[in-house]
Each structure stands twice: as C-alpha cells, then as structure tokens.
Amino acid sequence: MTIGAGSSFAWINPDDLKRWQGLGVEFSETYDGSQGTSVIYASNPSGLPRPKFEMCQSLQDPVCVKARNIEIFQHFRMCEPDQIWCIESIWAEDENGKKIEGKLQNYMPRTGDADYPADETFGLPASSGSGMILSFPEFPHLRGSNYALLVTNHYQFFNTNYQTQKSVFGKFELGDLITQIVPVDIVKENQYSRWRTERNEKGGGTNNRTTSDGRNCFLFDQGECAAENPFPKNIKFGISLRIGSDVAGWFHGRLVDPKVSLSSNSRFTRLEVSGQPVVVPGIKVAVPWSEIPQSTLDSVSKGEQTYGTSWLTKSGQDFGVISLPAAMPAAVDLYRAFLPITKDKSTFEQSVWSFYTMRPWDTKAQDQVEKCSTSSNSLIGMVTTNSMIYDPGPPSFDSLNGSLNYKVTSPHFDSRGEVASGNYDLLMRSDIARCIYRFSNAPIRGTVEITSDDGNNKVATTSVNENDGWLHMSANNFTFSSPTIKVKLSQDAPAKVTNQSGATASTPIQPATVEKSKTLSKTITCIKGKTVKKVSGANPKCPTGYKLK
C-alpha cells in the first residue's frame, strides 16, 4: 500500500511535512482495526468490466442480487447460546499457570454505518461494529488492564448467475481470518470519529489515527481512541472461536510457542489458539530526494507496479511513503533497497499477538509440502516468527537435502543498536510431515539449523518434538539479517523381524529426496613428480606412472 500526498504521516514532524520533498518507507506489523466496520460490498454491479463497489444493506439488497462478486467483512462478537461465527472465550495465563477469562467491557465501535442482518439461506451471520474491549484486571499493562480484540472474517462470494440478476452464492465460509489482541487504554478526545461507510464507496473517514504522544489508535468510536501499549511480560493469551465451516490450510502470525487445537460437531468447528506475544522490529524512515542513493531509486522505479509508486515524480516536487505488509515477498526487495539508508537497524519495536489464515496465493505450488497439504480438508499447520519480514506461506521442501526451508528478513540491529534476537516456530500435523518425508508411523526426530546468506551456521536454541498428533519445531535467539531456517526430520528404521525361516528383514525409512545412484563415489589424489591429478569413481585407481598421495 502506498500513502500519497495529503495523508497523515504521524511519524514525520508536522512542520517538516509542509515543506518535505522526498521518499519514505514503512515496515509496520499491526493490523489497523480502525479500517472499516462490518460491511457487505457488491463489486462489478450489472457485470461492468471495471471494478466498482457499492454497499449492500443485506444479501437480498438489489445491488447485491445483480452483482458479480460480494465481498463481506464479518466481525466476531462474544457467543450467545447456540450461536456460531463467534468468540467462545478469551483468556490469559501467567508463567505459574494462573488462568483468567477476559471480561467484556464494550464493543468498539458499538455500531457501524453498514451493519447487516443474518441471512440463513447462505449461512451468513449478522455482524455489527468491528472489535471489542476486554479487561484482565490480574494482568495489567503499562496503562491499565484493558485489551482490544479484533476477529475478522473477510470472505467473497461469486455469483455465477449475475447476468440473470439471480443470486447463487453458495454457503458462507471461512475466508481470510484476522485475529489480533492489543493492550490499550481509552483516550477520549473530540478529534476521534468512527469509520464511516458510504453507500457507493469502500469506506472513508478523517480520523486522527494517533494520540498526542504518537501511539496508534487500534480501534475507534466517536470521541474515543483505543491506543496501543506494549504487552506485559510472560503472559500467554488464548482464544476459542466457533466457526461455521471447515478450518483448513495454514495459519501464520506473531506468537511464541503457539498451540492449536480443533474439534467439531454437526454445527461448527471449534478453533483454539494460544501463545505468547512477540517483539517485532519495525522501520519508519523519510529521506529527501537529494539524499536517496541512486541504487535505491532504481529499485523503487523497477518495482513501482508492486509498490504502487508510479505516481511519484522524483523531481523534488512531490513526496510519498511506501508501506508494505510484513508478510509480503516484495517487502524483502524493498528492505534491501533501503539498506544504505536504514543501516540494517530498526527504528522501533512493537509487541504483537496475532494470527491469520494463509490465502491460496500465499502458498508454494508444485512443492512437496503443497502436494501433501492440498489433499487435506483440515488445519495443516502454523508458522510464526518475530522477523520484520517473512514468507506467509508454509516452508518449502528441499528434496535434494531433505529439509524444510523457511526464509526470514529483519534488521540485524534493534533501535538501540544492539544485535536483534530472532525466534521461529513451526507447527505441523504429524501425518503431513510423514507424507512429505514418506515416513512410517514410528516416532520422528529432527534438527533445526539456521544458515546465513554466506552459508555459515548461526548459533540458536532449537527443539523438535511430537505430541498429540502435532510436530513442533522451534528456533530461538538467532541473529538476522536474512537467514534461512532449515528443519530436517529423520526416523529410525523399524526393528528387524525374524520370519519363520529364520531370516531377518527390515524396511528402511527414506526421506522424499531426489533419487540418487546407489553406487557411492569417492575421490583420490595422485601425483607424478610435480603433476597432481584427482581421480573419482566407485573404486578409483591412480593412472600408470602416478602414485597415491
């Protein structure tokens, strides 16, 4: 996303902004919960070739009935009896095992401009507002004990009969799930207003999205801002959701030591996720055009379609800020382009607790991981890290070396100039791991290796364990800038069994590597005077006149 002229640059001095001519870049993790309330949008009404969005008051609204696509933002609220698509519970737990349920204070905003009713025909639940404020009095943060919670399902219907103006959308399902907990305090000032949604637009507002001390407003209501705060230390948070469809694929996010469980009945799937928040580095820098290295300008120009920077004049008469999501591969190239400016150092840190579904286009097609994942209609795994930039897809399978590889990119130094410390967790269903490696049901062992760009191994604390049908692999306390995390799994061959004839037999377990020759090759060095020759083969011998060195 690119923020253009006239936008609010809270991190640039307002006086400087009036005369500023240059380019900025922002890598920031927190999802902005203020950006929209519950709403149903119709796109391409009447089959128009160019995208156009209009708000629907319900799925039966004539605007929706004749639309090609329907885009829905459904926000979860606390469950009522027999309700689905809702939050069953949210809790916090300290390091001594003391577990406390969150206490609902209020929804924020309490209502929205585009709240819509339920539609039982399509299984769509009613939705209003966006997030909520809960209290954990036993686990206070810097400015109180309130926490904001946002759980959003972004789903799209496709109407195959839009030309006949007859809705055929199928059933409402889980789409892009966004779940985030943020410690907040409520700042009350008249300058804050809730997000407005207009009939023929995709929403808008003139919210001042920061407090006077520069903190982000995560949620809004009229005259109120839920301002972000850091998490207290050593507190784990968890949530239980009722979801009215299957929960399949992968999750990614910002958690330490994540735990995931699924159970289901005839009406809904119960999803439980818990873990500790992580500290994620971020960067916000603004540089005058005259001070930007040519290599950086060239990279921005080359990727202007990806970054959305084609409108920049680069003539000293305009300014702009490039802001990309952390879980976007293009962010890696952008970060490297700005290395001469950032000096491989973050400008701030933020503590984050969040997880998201992986969209189909986030995953790596034609990969062994993908092949074993697509046949499953249930949750496959979760990848979490505190790296500033990371791949939102599952790890890729290196068939040559038999390893699951995952790439992360983050500043080597934190905002204080100290070496930053990284963490990575991979949760994967055991049966998926066995499919990838073609293992039996015997126990799985594994190692985690951190390799830098120059091929050197980095020191890290790693662990691999299998429990309750899940493999959990973690690496902690490694250093950045762009290391590759490699997980290698192995399995002992089954014990030999003696048959009735007295012979023994066993079936060795092999990883799903590229087939190689069964004949091992070795190399010897032969010398003849000052001439040195190396000979390779299954049984190499020195040529006539040469002797083995």
Coordinates of C-alpha atoms in Angstrom, one line a residue:
M1 CA 0.0 0.0 0.0
T2 CA 1.3 3.4 -0.8
I3 CA 0.3 6.5 1.1
G4 CA 0.2 9.6 -1.1
A5 CA 0.4 13.3 -0.6
G6 CA -2.2 14.7 1.8
S7 CA -2.2 11.6 4.0
S8 CA -1.3 11.6 7.7
F9 CA 2.3 10.9 8.4
A10 CA 2.2 10.7 12.2
W11 CA 5.9 9.8 12.4
I12 CA 7.1 12.8 10.4
N13 CA 7.3 16.2 12.1
P14 CA 4.2 18.2 11.0
D15 CA 6.3 21.3 10.4
D16 CA 8.7 19.3 8.3
L17 CA 5.9 17.7 6.4
K18 CA 4.7 21.0 5.0
R19 CA 8.0 21.5 3.1
W20 CA 9.1 17.9 2.8
Q21 CA 10.0 16.6 -0.6
G22 CA 11.3 13.1 -0.6
L23 CA 10.5 9.4 -0.1
G24 CA 9.8 7.3 3.0
V25 CA 9.4 3.6 3.7
E26 CA 7.4 2.0 6.5
F27 CA 7.5 -1.6 7.7
S28 CA 4.9 -1.9 10.5
E29 CA 3.1 -5.0 11.7
T30 CA 0.0 -4.0 13.5
Y31 CA -3.2 -4.5 11.6
D32 CA -5.3 -1.3 11.7
G33 CA -8.6 -2.3 13.3
S34 CA -10.0 1.2 12.6
Q35 CA -10.0 0.5 8.9
G36 CA -13.6 -0.5 8.4
T37 CA -16.6 -1.9 10.3
S38 CA -18.9 -4.7 9.3
V39 CA -20.0 -4.3 5.7
I40 CA -21.2 -6.1 2.6
Y41 CA -19.8 -4.8 -0.7
A42 CA -21.0 -5.6 -4.3
S43 CA -18.4 -5.3 -7.0
N44 CA -18.9 -5.1 -10.7
P45 CA -22.6 -4.4 -10.5
S46 CA -24.5 -5.3 -13.6
G47 CA -21.4 -7.0 -15.0
L48 CA -19.5 -3.8 -15.6
P49 CA -16.0 -4.5 -16.9
R50 CA -14.3 -2.0 -14.5
P51 CA -14.4 -2.6 -10.7
K52 CA -16.9 -0.6 -8.9
F53 CA -18.0 -1.0 -5.2
E54 CA -21.4 -0.4 -3.7
M55 CA -22.5 -1.1 -0.2
C56 CA -25.4 -3.6 0.4
Q57 CA -27.8 -3.4 3.3
S58 CA -28.2 -7.2 3.1
L59 CA -27.5 -10.0 0.7
Q60 CA -31.1 -9.5 -0.6
D61 CA -30.3 -5.9 -1.5
P62 CA -30.9 -5.4 -5.3
V63 CA -27.4 -4.1 -5.5
C64 CA -26.1 -7.4 -4.3
V65 CA -28.5 -9.6 -6.2
K66 CA -27.3 -8.3 -9.6
A67 CA -23.6 -8.2 -8.6
R68 CA -20.9 -10.5 -9.9
N69 CA -18.9 -10.6 -6.6
I70 CA -19.9 -10.0 -3.0
E71 CA -17.2 -9.0 -0.5
I72 CA -18.1 -9.5 3.2
F73 CA -16.3 -8.2 6.3
Q74 CA -17.8 -10.1 9.3
H75 CA -16.6 -9.3 12.8
F76 CA -16.9 -11.8 15.5
R77 CA -18.6 -11.0 18.8
M78 CA -18.9 -13.0 22.1
C79 CA -21.1 -16.1 21.6
E80 CA -24.7 -16.2 22.7
P81 CA -26.2 -19.7 23.4
D82 CA -26.4 -21.8 20.2
Q83 CA -24.6 -19.1 18.1
I84 CA -21.8 -19.7 15.6
W85 CA -19.3 -17.5 13.9
C86 CA -18.5 -16.0 17.3
I87 CA -15.9 -15.9 20.2
E88 CA -16.5 -18.6 22.8
S89 CA -13.8 -17.4 25.2
I90 CA -10.6 -15.4 25.5
W91 CA -8.1 -16.0 28.3
A92 CA -4.7 -15.0 29.7
E93 CA -2.3 -17.2 31.7
D94 CA 0.8 -16.3 33.6
E95 CA 4.0 -18.4 34.0
N96 CA 2.7 -20.0 37.2
G97 CA -0.4 -21.4 35.4
K98 CA -2.9 -18.8 36.7
K99 CA -5.5 -18.6 34.0
I100 CA -8.1 -15.7 33.8
E101 CA -11.0 -15.2 31.4
G102 CA -11.3 -11.8 29.8
K103 CA -14.2 -9.7 30.9
L104 CA -16.1 -7.9 28.1
Q105 CA -16.4 -4.1 28.7
N106 CA -17.9 -3.0 25.4
Y107 CA -17.8 -3.3 21.6
M108 CA -15.9 -0.6 19.7
P109 CA -17.5 0.9 17.8
R110 CA -20.8 -0.1 19.3
T111 CA -22.4 0.1 15.9
G112 CA -21.4 0.9 12.3
D113 CA -22.9 2.5 9.3
A114 CA -23.1 -0.7 7.4
D115 CA -24.2 -3.3 10.0
Y116 CA -26.2 -6.1 8.3
P117 CA -28.6 -8.8 9.4
A118 CA -28.2 -12.6 9.2
D119 CA -29.2 -14.5 6.1
E120 CA -30.0 -18.1 7.0
T121 CA -30.2 -19.1 3.3
F122 CA -26.5 -18.5 2.8
G123 CA -25.4 -19.2 6.4
L124 CA -24.4 -15.6 6.9
P125 CA -24.4 -14.4 10.5
A126 CA -25.4 -10.8 11.5
S127 CA -22.4 -8.5 12.0
S128 CA -22.0 -5.0 13.5
G129 CA -19.2 -2.7 14.5
S130 CA -15.7 -4.2 14.5
G131 CA -13.7 -5.0 17.6
M132 CA -14.2 -5.1 21.4
I133 CA -12.6 -4.0 24.7
L134 CA -12.0 -6.6 27.4
S135 CA -10.5 -6.4 30.8
F136 CA -7.9 -8.6 32.5
P137 CA -7.5 -6.9 36.0
E138 CA -5.0 -9.5 37.1
F139 CA -2.6 -8.9 34.2
P140 CA -2.2 -5.1 33.8
H141 CA 0.0 -3.5 31.2
L142 CA 1.7 0.0 31.3
R143 CA -1.6 2.0 31.2
G144 CA -4.3 -0.2 32.7
S145 CA -5.8 -3.6 32.2
N146 CA -7.9 -3.1 29.0
Y147 CA -7.2 -5.1 25.9
A148 CA -8.7 -4.7 22.4
L149 CA -9.7 -7.8 20.4
L150 CA -10.4 -8.0 16.7
V151 CA -11.5 -11.1 14.9
T152 CA -12.5 -10.6 11.3
N153 CA -13.5 -13.0 8.5
H154 CA -13.1 -11.5 5.1
Y155 CA -15.0 -13.7 2.6
Q156 CA -16.0 -13.3 -1.0
F157 CA -19.0 -14.9 -2.9
F158 CA -19.0 -15.3 -6.6
N159 CA -22.4 -15.1 -8.4
T160 CA -22.4 -17.2 -11.5
N161 CA -25.9 -16.0 -12.5
Y162 CA -25.3 -12.3 -12.1
Q163 CA -26.5 -11.6 -15.6
T164 CA -29.9 -13.0 -14.8
Q165 CA -29.9 -11.0 -11.6
K166 CA -30.5 -14.2 -9.6
S167 CA -28.2 -14.7 -6.6
V168 CA -26.4 -18.1 -6.4
F169 CA -23.6 -17.6 -3.9
G170 CA -23.2 -20.8 -2.1
K171 CA -22.6 -21.0 1.7
F172 CA -20.7 -18.5 3.8
E173 CA -17.3 -20.0 4.8
L174 CA -14.1 -19.1 6.4
G175 CA -12.0 -16.8 4.2
D176 CA -9.2 -14.5 5.3
L177 CA -9.3 -14.7 9.1
I178 CA -7.6 -11.9 11.0
T179 CA -7.2 -12.3 14.8
Q180 CA -5.3 -9.8 17.0
I181 CA -5.1 -8.8 20.7
V182 CA -3.7 -5.4 21.6
P183 CA -3.2 -3.9 25.1
V184 CA -4.9 -0.5 25.0
D185 CA -6.0 2.5 27.1
I186 CA -9.0 4.6 26.1
V187 CA -8.1 8.2 25.1
K188 CA -11.2 10.4 24.9
E189 CA -10.9 13.5 22.6
N190 CA -13.4 15.1 20.2
Q191 CA -10.9 14.7 17.3
Y192 CA -11.6 10.9 17.1
S193 CA -14.5 9.7 15.0
R194 CA -15.6 6.2 14.0
W195 CA -15.0 4.9 10.5
R196 CA -17.7 5.9 8.0
T197 CA -19.0 3.7 5.3
E198 CA -20.8 5.3 2.3
R199 CA -23.3 3.7 0.0
N200 CA -21.2 3.9 -3.1
E201 CA -17.7 3.9 -1.7
K202 CA -15.4 1.5 0.1
G203 CA -15.5 3.5 3.3
G204 CA -13.6 6.5 4.5
G205 CA -13.0 8.9 7.3
T206 CA -10.8 11.7 8.6
N207 CA -9.8 10.0 11.8
N208 CA -6.7 11.3 13.5
R209 CA -5.2 7.8 14.0
T210 CA -2.7 8.6 16.6
T211 CA -2.6 10.1 20.1
S212 CA -0.7 13.2 21.1
D213 CA 2.2 11.0 22.3
G214 CA 2.4 9.3 18.9
R215 CA 0.7 5.9 19.7
N216 CA -1.5 4.2 17.2
C217 CA -5.3 4.0 17.7
F218 CA -6.2 0.4 17.1
L219 CA -10.0 0.9 17.4
F220 CA -12.2 4.0 17.3
D221 CA -15.6 5.1 18.4
Q222 CA -17.0 8.6 18.4
G223 CA -14.7 10.7 20.6
E224 CA -12.7 7.6 21.7
C225 CA -9.4 6.0 20.6
A226 CA -8.2 2.6 21.9
A227 CA -4.4 3.5 21.9
E228 CA -1.8 0.7 21.7
N229 CA 0.5 -0.3 24.5
P230 CA 3.2 -3.0 24.9
F231 CA 2.3 -6.3 26.4
P232 CA 3.2 -7.3 30.0
K233 CA 6.0 -9.9 30.1
N234 CA 5.5 -13.7 30.5
I235 CA 1.8 -13.7 29.9
K236 CA 0.2 -16.1 27.4
F237 CA -3.1 -15.4 25.7
G238 CA -5.5 -17.8 24.1
I239 CA -8.8 -17.7 22.2
S240 CA -11.5 -20.1 21.3
L241 CA -13.7 -19.5 18.2
R242 CA -16.8 -21.2 16.8
I243 CA -16.5 -21.3 13.0
G244 CA -19.4 -22.5 10.9
S245 CA -17.3 -24.2 8.3
D246 CA -14.2 -26.3 7.9
V247 CA -10.9 -24.8 9.0
A248 CA -8.3 -25.9 6.5
G249 CA -4.9 -24.9 5.3
W250 CA -2.2 -23.0 7.1
F251 CA -2.0 -20.2 9.6
H252 CA 0.8 -17.6 10.0
G253 CA 1.4 -14.9 12.6
R254 CA 3.1 -13.5 15.6
L255 CA 3.3 -15.9 18.5
V256 CA 5.9 -17.6 20.6
D257 CA 5.4 -21.3 21.4
P258 CA 2.0 -21.5 19.7
K259 CA -0.6 -24.2 20.5
V260 CA -3.5 -25.1 18.2
S261 CA -6.4 -27.5 18.6
L262 CA -9.5 -28.3 16.6
S263 CA -12.7 -30.1 17.5
S264 CA -16.1 -30.2 15.6
N265 CA -19.7 -31.2 15.8
S266 CA -22.5 -31.1 13.3
R267 CA -22.9 -27.3 13.6
F268 CA -19.4 -25.8 13.9
T269 CA -15.7 -26.2 14.2
R270 CA -14.1 -25.1 17.5
L271 CA -10.6 -23.5 16.9
E272 CA -8.4 -22.8 19.9
V273 CA -5.1 -20.9 19.5
S274 CA -2.7 -19.8 22.3
G275 CA 0.8 -18.4 22.7
Q276 CA 2.8 -15.6 24.0
P277 CA 3.2 -12.2 22.1
V278 CA 6.5 -11.4 20.3
V279 CA 8.5 -8.3 20.0
V280 CA 8.7 -7.3 16.3
P281 CA 11.1 -4.7 14.9
G282 CA 9.8 -2.0 12.6
I283 CA 11.2 0.8 10.4
K284 CA 9.9 4.2 9.5
V285 CA 12.3 6.5 7.7
A286 CA 11.8 9.5 5.4
V287 CA 14.6 10.8 3.2
P288 CA 14.9 13.9 1.0
W289 CA 15.2 13.1 -2.7
S290 CA 18.7 14.5 -2.8
E291 CA 19.9 12.1 -0.1
I292 CA 18.5 8.9 -1.6
P293 CA 21.2 6.7 -3.2
Q294 CA 20.7 6.1 -6.9
S295 CA 20.6 2.3 -6.3
T296 CA 17.6 2.8 -4.0
L297 CA 15.8 5.0 -6.6
D298 CA 16.5 2.4 -9.3
S299 CA 15.0 -0.4 -7.1
V300 CA 11.9 1.7 -6.3
S301 CA 11.5 2.5 -10.0
K302 CA 11.9 -1.1 -11.0
G303 CA 9.2 -2.3 -8.6
E304 CA 6.8 0.6 -9.0
Q305 CA 4.0 -1.6 -10.0
T306 CA 4.4 -3.8 -6.9
Y307 CA 5.0 -0.8 -4.6
G308 CA 2.4 1.5 -6.2
T309 CA 4.9 4.3 -6.7
S310 CA 4.4 5.1 -10.3
W311 CA 2.8 8.4 -9.3
L312 CA 6.0 9.7 -7.7
T313 CA 7.6 12.4 -9.8
K314 CA 11.1 12.0 -8.3
S315 CA 11.5 15.6 -9.4
G316 CA 11.8 17.2 -6.0
Q317 CA 8.2 18.5 -6.2
D318 CA 6.4 15.5 -4.6
F319 CA 6.6 13.2 -1.7
G320 CA 5.3 9.7 -0.7
V321 CA 5.7 6.8 1.7
I322 CA 5.8 3.2 0.6
S323 CA 4.2 0.9 3.2
L324 CA 4.1 -2.9 2.6
P325 CA 2.7 -5.7 4.8
A326 CA 5.4 -7.7 6.6
A327 CA 4.0 -10.9 5.1
M328 CA 4.7 -10.0 1.5
P329 CA 7.6 -11.3 -0.5
A330 CA 8.1 -8.0 -2.3
A331 CA 8.9 -6.4 1.1
V332 CA 12.2 -8.2 1.1
D333 CA 13.4 -6.4 -2.1
L334 CA 12.2 -3.1 -0.8
Y335 CA 14.0 -3.6 2.6
R336 CA 17.3 -4.4 0.8
A337 CA 16.9 -1.4 -1.5
F338 CA 16.7 0.9 1.6
L339 CA 19.7 -0.8 3.4
P340 CA 22.0 2.1 2.5
I341 CA 19.6 4.3 4.4
T342 CA 18.5 2.1 7.3
K343 CA 22.0 0.7 8.0
D344 CA 20.4 -2.7 8.9
K345 CA 18.8 -1.2 12.0
S346 CA 15.2 -0.9 13.1
T347 CA 13.7 2.4 14.3
F348 CA 11.2 1.0 16.7
E349 CA 9.9 -2.3 18.2
Q350 CA 6.3 -3.3 18.9
S351 CA 4.9 -6.3 20.8
V352 CA 2.3 -8.2 18.8
W353 CA -0.1 -11.1 19.3
S354 CA -1.8 -12.2 16.1
F355 CA -2.5 -15.0 13.7
Y356 CA -4.0 -15.1 10.1
T357 CA -5.1 -17.7 7.6
M358 CA -2.9 -18.2 4.6
R359 CA -4.6 -17.4 1.4
P360 CA -4.2 -19.8 -1.5
W361 CA -1.9 -17.5 -3.4
D362 CA 0.4 -17.3 -0.4
T363 CA 1.4 -20.9 -0.7
K364 CA 4.1 -22.5 -3.0
A365 CA 2.5 -24.6 -5.7
Q366 CA 4.1 -27.8 -7.0
D367 CA 6.1 -28.3 -3.8
Q368 CA 6.1 -31.5 -1.7
V369 CA 4.6 -29.5 1.2
E370 CA 1.8 -28.3 -1.1
K371 CA 1.1 -31.7 -2.6
C372 CA 0.7 -33.2 0.9
S373 CA -1.4 -30.2 2.1
T374 CA -3.9 -29.9 -0.7
S375 CA -5.4 -33.3 0.0
S376 CA -6.4 -32.3 3.5
N377 CA -9.6 -30.5 4.4
S378 CA -8.4 -29.7 7.9
L379 CA -5.9 -27.4 9.6
I380 CA -2.3 -28.4 8.5
G381 CA 0.0 -26.2 10.5
M382 CA 1.1 -22.7 11.6
V383 CA 4.3 -20.7 11.1
T384 CA 5.1 -17.9 13.5
T385 CA 8.1 -15.6 13.8
N386 CA 9.2 -12.2 15.1
S387 CA 11.1 -11.4 11.9
M388 CA 10.1 -8.0 10.5
I389 CA 9.5 -9.6 7.1
Y390 CA 8.6 -13.2 6.5
D391 CA 7.1 -15.5 3.9
P392 CA 3.4 -16.0 4.7
G393 CA 3.4 -19.5 3.1
P394 CA 4.4 -22.8 4.5
P395 CA 8.1 -23.8 4.4
S396 CA 9.4 -25.1 1.1
F397 CA 10.7 -28.7 0.8
D398 CA 14.3 -29.0 -0.4
S399 CA 14.2 -32.5 -1.9
L400 CA 18.0 -32.6 -2.6
N401 CA 18.9 -32.1 1.1
G402 CA 15.7 -33.4 2.6
S403 CA 15.0 -30.2 4.6
L404 CA 12.0 -27.8 5.1
N405 CA 13.3 -24.3 4.4
Y406 CA 11.9 -21.0 5.6
K407 CA 13.3 -17.6 4.8
V408 CA 13.1 -14.5 7.0
T409 CA 14.4 -11.0 6.7
S410 CA 14.9 -8.5 9.5
P411 CA 17.3 -5.8 10.7
H412 CA 20.5 -7.1 12.3
F413 CA 20.3 -4.4 15.0
D414 CA 17.4 -3.1 17.1
S415 CA 16.6 0.5 17.6
R416 CA 19.1 0.8 20.5
G417 CA 21.9 -0.5 18.2
E418 CA 22.1 -3.9 19.9
V419 CA 22.1 -7.2 18.0
A420 CA 18.5 -8.3 17.5
S421 CA 17.3 -11.8 18.5
G422 CA 15.0 -13.9 16.3
N423 CA 12.5 -16.7 17.0
Y424 CA 10.7 -19.1 14.8
D425 CA 8.0 -21.8 15.5
L426 CA 6.6 -24.3 13.0
L427 CA 3.6 -26.4 14.0
M428 CA 2.7 -29.2 11.5
R429 CA 0.3 -32.1 11.7
S430 CA 2.4 -35.3 12.1
D431 CA 0.6 -37.0 9.2
I432 CA 1.5 -34.2 6.9
A433 CA 5.2 -34.4 7.9
R434 CA 5.1 -38.2 7.3
C435 CA 3.6 -37.6 3.9
I436 CA 6.3 -35.1 2.9
Y437 CA 9.1 -37.5 4.1
R438 CA 7.2 -40.7 3.3
F439 CA 7.7 -41.9 6.9
S440 CA 6.0 -44.7 8.7
N441 CA 4.1 -44.2 12.0
A442 CA 7.2 -44.6 14.0
P443 CA 8.4 -41.6 16.1
I444 CA 10.0 -38.7 14.2
R445 CA 13.2 -37.0 15.2
G446 CA 14.5 -33.7 13.8
T447 CA 17.1 -30.9 13.8
V448 CA 16.7 -27.2 13.2
E449 CA 19.6 -25.3 11.5
I450 CA 19.9 -21.5 10.9
T451 CA 22.1 -20.6 7.9
S452 CA 23.1 -17.1 6.9
D453 CA 23.4 -15.7 3.4
D454 CA 27.1 -16.6 3.3
G455 CA 26.3 -20.2 4.2
N456 CA 27.6 -20.0 7.8
N457 CA 25.6 -21.7 10.6
K458 CA 24.2 -19.3 13.2
V459 CA 24.0 -20.2 16.9
A460 CA 20.4 -20.8 18.1
T461 CA 18.5 -22.7 20.7
T462 CA 16.4 -25.3 18.8
S463 CA 14.0 -28.1 19.6
V464 CA 11.8 -30.6 17.8
N465 CA 9.1 -32.7 19.5
E466 CA 6.0 -34.6 18.6
N467 CA 2.9 -34.6 20.8
D468 CA -0.8 -35.3 20.3
G469 CA -0.6 -35.6 16.6
W470 CA 1.5 -32.4 16.1
L471 CA 5.1 -31.8 15.3
H472 CA 6.5 -28.6 17.0
M473 CA 9.8 -27.3 15.7
S474 CA 11.3 -24.1 17.2
A475 CA 14.5 -21.9 16.9
N476 CA 15.2 -19.1 19.3
N477 CA 17.9 -16.5 19.9
F478 CA 19.4 -16.5 16.4
T479 CA 20.5 -13.3 14.7
F480 CA 19.3 -11.7 11.5
S481 CA 19.7 -10.2 8.6
S482 CA 18.3 -12.8 6.1
P483 CA 18.9 -16.3 7.5
T484 CA 17.3 -19.5 6.1
I485 CA 15.8 -21.8 8.7
K486 CA 16.2 -25.4 7.8
V487 CA 14.3 -28.2 9.5
K488 CA 15.5 -31.8 8.9
L489 CA 13.4 -34.7 10.0
S490 CA 14.5 -38.3 10.3
Q491 CA 13.2 -41.6 11.6
D492 CA 14.9 -44.8 12.8
A493 CA 14.3 -47.9 10.7
P494 CA 11.8 -50.3 12.2
A495 CA 13.2 -53.1 14.3
K496 CA 14.2 -56.3 12.4
V497 CA 11.7 -59.1 12.5
T498 CA 12.6 -62.7 12.3
N499 CA 10.3 -64.8 10.0
Q500 CA 9.6 -68.5 10.2
S501 CA 12.6 -69.4 8.1
G502 CA 14.9 -67.7 10.5
A503 CA 15.8 -64.9 8.1
T504 CA 15.6 -61.3 9.2
A505 CA 14.1 -58.3 7.3
S506 CA 13.6 -54.6 7.8
T507 CA 12.2 -51.7 5.8
P508 CA 14.5 -48.7 6.0
I509 CA 12.7 -45.3 6.1
Q510 CA 13.8 -42.9 3.5
P511 CA 13.0 -39.1 3.2
A512 CA 11.4 -37.9 0.0
T513 CA 14.7 -36.9 -1.6
V514 CA 15.6 -36.9 -5.3
E515 CA 16.6 -40.4 -6.3
K516 CA 20.4 -40.8 -6.4
S517 CA 22.7 -43.5 -7.6
K518 CA 23.1 -46.3 -5.1
T519 CA 26.8 -46.5 -6.0
L520 CA 28.9 -44.3 -3.8
S521 CA 31.6 -42.2 -5.5
K522 CA 34.9 -41.2 -3.8
T523 CA 37.9 -39.1 -5.0
I524 CA 41.6 -39.8 -4.5
T525 CA 44.7 -37.6 -5.3
C526 CA 47.5 -39.0 -7.4
I527 CA 50.9 -37.4 -8.1
K528 CA 53.7 -37.8 -10.7
G529 CA 56.6 -35.5 -10.0
K530 CA 55.0 -32.0 -9.7
T531 CA 51.9 -33.1 -11.5
V532 CA 48.8 -33.7 -9.4
K533 CA 45.7 -35.4 -10.7
K534 CA 42.4 -36.2 -8.9
V535 CA 40.5 -39.4 -9.8
S536 CA 36.9 -40.1 -8.9
G537 CA 34.7 -43.2 -9.1
A538 CA 33.3 -46.2 -7.2
N539 CA 36.8 -47.7 -6.9
P540 CA 39.3 -45.1 -8.2
K541 CA 42.9 -46.1 -9.1
C542 CA 45.9 -43.9 -10.0
P543 CA 46.9 -44.0 -13.7
T544 CA 50.1 -45.7 -14.8
G545 CA 53.1 -43.8 -13.6
Y546 CA 51.2 -42.0 -10.8
K547 CA 51.2 -42.9 -7.2
L548 CA 48.7 -42.3 -4.4
K549 CA 49.4 -39.1 -2.5

